[in-house]
Short mmCIF file of C-alpha atoms in Angstrom, two decimals:
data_model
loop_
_atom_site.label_atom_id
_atom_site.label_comp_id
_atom_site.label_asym_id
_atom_site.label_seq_id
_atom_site.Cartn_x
_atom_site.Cartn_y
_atom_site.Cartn_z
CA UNK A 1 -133.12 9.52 -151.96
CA UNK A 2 -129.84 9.15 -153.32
CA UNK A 3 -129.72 5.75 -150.87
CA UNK A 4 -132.72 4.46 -152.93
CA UNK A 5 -131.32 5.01 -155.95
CA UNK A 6 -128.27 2.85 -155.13
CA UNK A 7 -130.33 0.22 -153.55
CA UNK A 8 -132.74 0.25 -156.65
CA UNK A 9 -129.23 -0.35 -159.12
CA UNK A 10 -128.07 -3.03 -156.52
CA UNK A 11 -131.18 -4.94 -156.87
CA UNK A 12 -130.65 -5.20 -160.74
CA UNK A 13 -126.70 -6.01 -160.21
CA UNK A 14 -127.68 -8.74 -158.09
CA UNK A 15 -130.61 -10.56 -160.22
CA UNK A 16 -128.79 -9.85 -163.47
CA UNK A 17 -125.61 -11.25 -161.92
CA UNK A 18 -127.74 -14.58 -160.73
CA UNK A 19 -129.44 -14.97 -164.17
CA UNK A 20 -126.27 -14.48 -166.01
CA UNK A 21 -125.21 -17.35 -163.37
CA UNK A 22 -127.93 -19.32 -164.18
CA UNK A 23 -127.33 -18.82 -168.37
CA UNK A 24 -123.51 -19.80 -167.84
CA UNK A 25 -124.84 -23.04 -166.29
CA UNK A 26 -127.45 -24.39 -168.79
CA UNK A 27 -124.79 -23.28 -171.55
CA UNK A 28 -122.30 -25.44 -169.70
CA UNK A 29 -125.28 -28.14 -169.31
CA UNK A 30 -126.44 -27.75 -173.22
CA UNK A 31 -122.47 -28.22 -174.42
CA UNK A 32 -122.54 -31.48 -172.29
CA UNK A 33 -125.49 -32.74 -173.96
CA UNK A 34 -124.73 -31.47 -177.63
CA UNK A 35 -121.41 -33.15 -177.19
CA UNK A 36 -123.69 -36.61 -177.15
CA UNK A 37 -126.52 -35.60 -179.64
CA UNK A 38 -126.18 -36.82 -183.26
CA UNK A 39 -124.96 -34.52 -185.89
CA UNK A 40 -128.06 -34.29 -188.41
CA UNK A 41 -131.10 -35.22 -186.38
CA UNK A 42 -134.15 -34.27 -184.62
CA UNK A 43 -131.89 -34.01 -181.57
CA UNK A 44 -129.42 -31.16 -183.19
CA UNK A 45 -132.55 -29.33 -183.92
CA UNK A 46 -133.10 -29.24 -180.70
CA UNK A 47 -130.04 -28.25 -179.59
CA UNK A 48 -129.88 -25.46 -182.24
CA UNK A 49 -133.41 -24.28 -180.85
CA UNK A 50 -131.69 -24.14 -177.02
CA UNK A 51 -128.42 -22.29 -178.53
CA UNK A 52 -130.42 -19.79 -179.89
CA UNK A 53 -132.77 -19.31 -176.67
CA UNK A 54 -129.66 -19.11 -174.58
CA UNK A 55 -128.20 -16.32 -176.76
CA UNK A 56 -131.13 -14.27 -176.48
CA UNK A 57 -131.61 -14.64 -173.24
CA UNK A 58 -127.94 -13.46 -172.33
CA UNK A 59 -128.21 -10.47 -174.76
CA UNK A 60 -131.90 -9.80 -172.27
CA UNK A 61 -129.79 -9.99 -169.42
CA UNK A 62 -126.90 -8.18 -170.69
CA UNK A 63 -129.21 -5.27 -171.81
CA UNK A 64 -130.85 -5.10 -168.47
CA UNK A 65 -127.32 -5.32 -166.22
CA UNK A 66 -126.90 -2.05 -168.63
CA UNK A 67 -130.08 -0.26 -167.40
CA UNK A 68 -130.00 2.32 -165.11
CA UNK A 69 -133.07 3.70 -162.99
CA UNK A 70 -132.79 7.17 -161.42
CA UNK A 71 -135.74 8.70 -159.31
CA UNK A 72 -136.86 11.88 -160.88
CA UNK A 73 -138.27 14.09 -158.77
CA UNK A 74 -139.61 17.25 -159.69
CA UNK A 75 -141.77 18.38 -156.43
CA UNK A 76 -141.79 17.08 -152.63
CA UNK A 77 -145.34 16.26 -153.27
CA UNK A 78 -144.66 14.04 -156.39
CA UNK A 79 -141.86 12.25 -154.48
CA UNK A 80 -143.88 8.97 -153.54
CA UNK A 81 -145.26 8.41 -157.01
CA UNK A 82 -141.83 8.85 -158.36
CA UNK A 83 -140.50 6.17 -156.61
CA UNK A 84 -143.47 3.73 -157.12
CA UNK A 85 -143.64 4.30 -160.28
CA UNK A 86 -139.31 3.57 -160.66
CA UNK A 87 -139.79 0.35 -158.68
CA UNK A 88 -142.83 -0.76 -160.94
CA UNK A 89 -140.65 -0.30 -163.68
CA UNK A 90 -137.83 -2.08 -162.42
CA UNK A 91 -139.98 -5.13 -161.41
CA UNK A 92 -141.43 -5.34 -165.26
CA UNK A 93 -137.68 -5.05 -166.80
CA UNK A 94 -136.67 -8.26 -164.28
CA UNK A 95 -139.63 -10.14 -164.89
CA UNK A 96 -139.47 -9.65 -168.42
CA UNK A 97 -135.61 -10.75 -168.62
CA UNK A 98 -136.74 -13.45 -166.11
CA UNK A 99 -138.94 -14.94 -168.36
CA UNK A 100 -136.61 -14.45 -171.43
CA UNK A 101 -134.61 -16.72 -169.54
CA UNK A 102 -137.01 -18.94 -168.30
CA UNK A 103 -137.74 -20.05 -171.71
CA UNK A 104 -134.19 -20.14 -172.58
CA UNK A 105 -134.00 -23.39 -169.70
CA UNK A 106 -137.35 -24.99 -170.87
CA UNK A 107 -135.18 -25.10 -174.58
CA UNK A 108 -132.51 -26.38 -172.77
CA UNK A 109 -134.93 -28.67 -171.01
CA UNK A 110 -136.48 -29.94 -173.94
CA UNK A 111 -133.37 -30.44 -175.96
CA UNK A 112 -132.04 -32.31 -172.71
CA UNK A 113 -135.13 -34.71 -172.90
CA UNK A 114 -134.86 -35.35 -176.86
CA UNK A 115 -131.52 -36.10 -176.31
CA UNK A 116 -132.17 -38.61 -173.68
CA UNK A 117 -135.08 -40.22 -175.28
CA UNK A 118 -132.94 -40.77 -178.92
CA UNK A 119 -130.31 -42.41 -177.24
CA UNK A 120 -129.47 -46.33 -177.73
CA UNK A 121 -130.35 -48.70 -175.40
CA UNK A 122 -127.33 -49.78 -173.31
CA UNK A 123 -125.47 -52.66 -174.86
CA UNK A 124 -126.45 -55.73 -173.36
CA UNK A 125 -124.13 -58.74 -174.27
CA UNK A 126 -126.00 -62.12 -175.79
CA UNK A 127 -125.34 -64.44 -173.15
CA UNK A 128 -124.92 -68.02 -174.69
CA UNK A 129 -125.56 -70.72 -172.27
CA UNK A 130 -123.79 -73.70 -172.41
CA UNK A 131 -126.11 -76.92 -172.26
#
């Protein structure tokens, strides 16, 4: 039992760890673009929107790296239904979290595209032709 509960707390290490990954990335990512994005604009909006989804998601994942799930078992007959009932509930945290960060990317997504979309059109010098 005591195998399952360490397998059960390295499940969470590891997709909290790859989430937190994935958040360090798109912060990287949203930096890059914010660095490009007009100061007082529909596009810093946007940026604003993603900065705010990416700190809530981290603080999602940072609260579920925290959690800890421990098996209770109070009779030999109650033992399988203990440990369902542990794994369902560590499949709703992640997913939850998951999706906390999901929408955390589609901000940084969106602000991504806005940025894109606002930007000038390369510079393209007049050419003057000589008759």
């Amino acid at each position: 039992m005591e195998n399952l509960d360490t397998r059960i707390q390295e499940v969470n290490k590891q997709a909290t760890t790859h989430m937190a990954e994935n958040l360090t990335r798109l912060t990287a990512i949203l930096d890059k673009v914010a660095t490009k994005a007009s100061v007082l604009s529909p596009e810093a909006a946007a940026i604003t929107t993603a900065k705010t989804a990416l700190a809530k998601a981290h603080e999602a994942v940072a609260s579920q790296a925290a959690k800890q799930y421990v098996i209770s078992i109070t009779t030999e007959e109650s033992l399988g239904q203990a440990v369902r009932a542990t794994l369902a509930l560590v499949r709703a945290d992640l997913r939850t979290t998951h999706a906390v960060v999901s929408e955390a990317k589609t901000a940084v997504i969106a602000a991504i595209r806005i940025v894109a979309t606002a930007q000038p059109a390369p510079f393209e010098p007049e050419t003057n032709e000589v008759e």
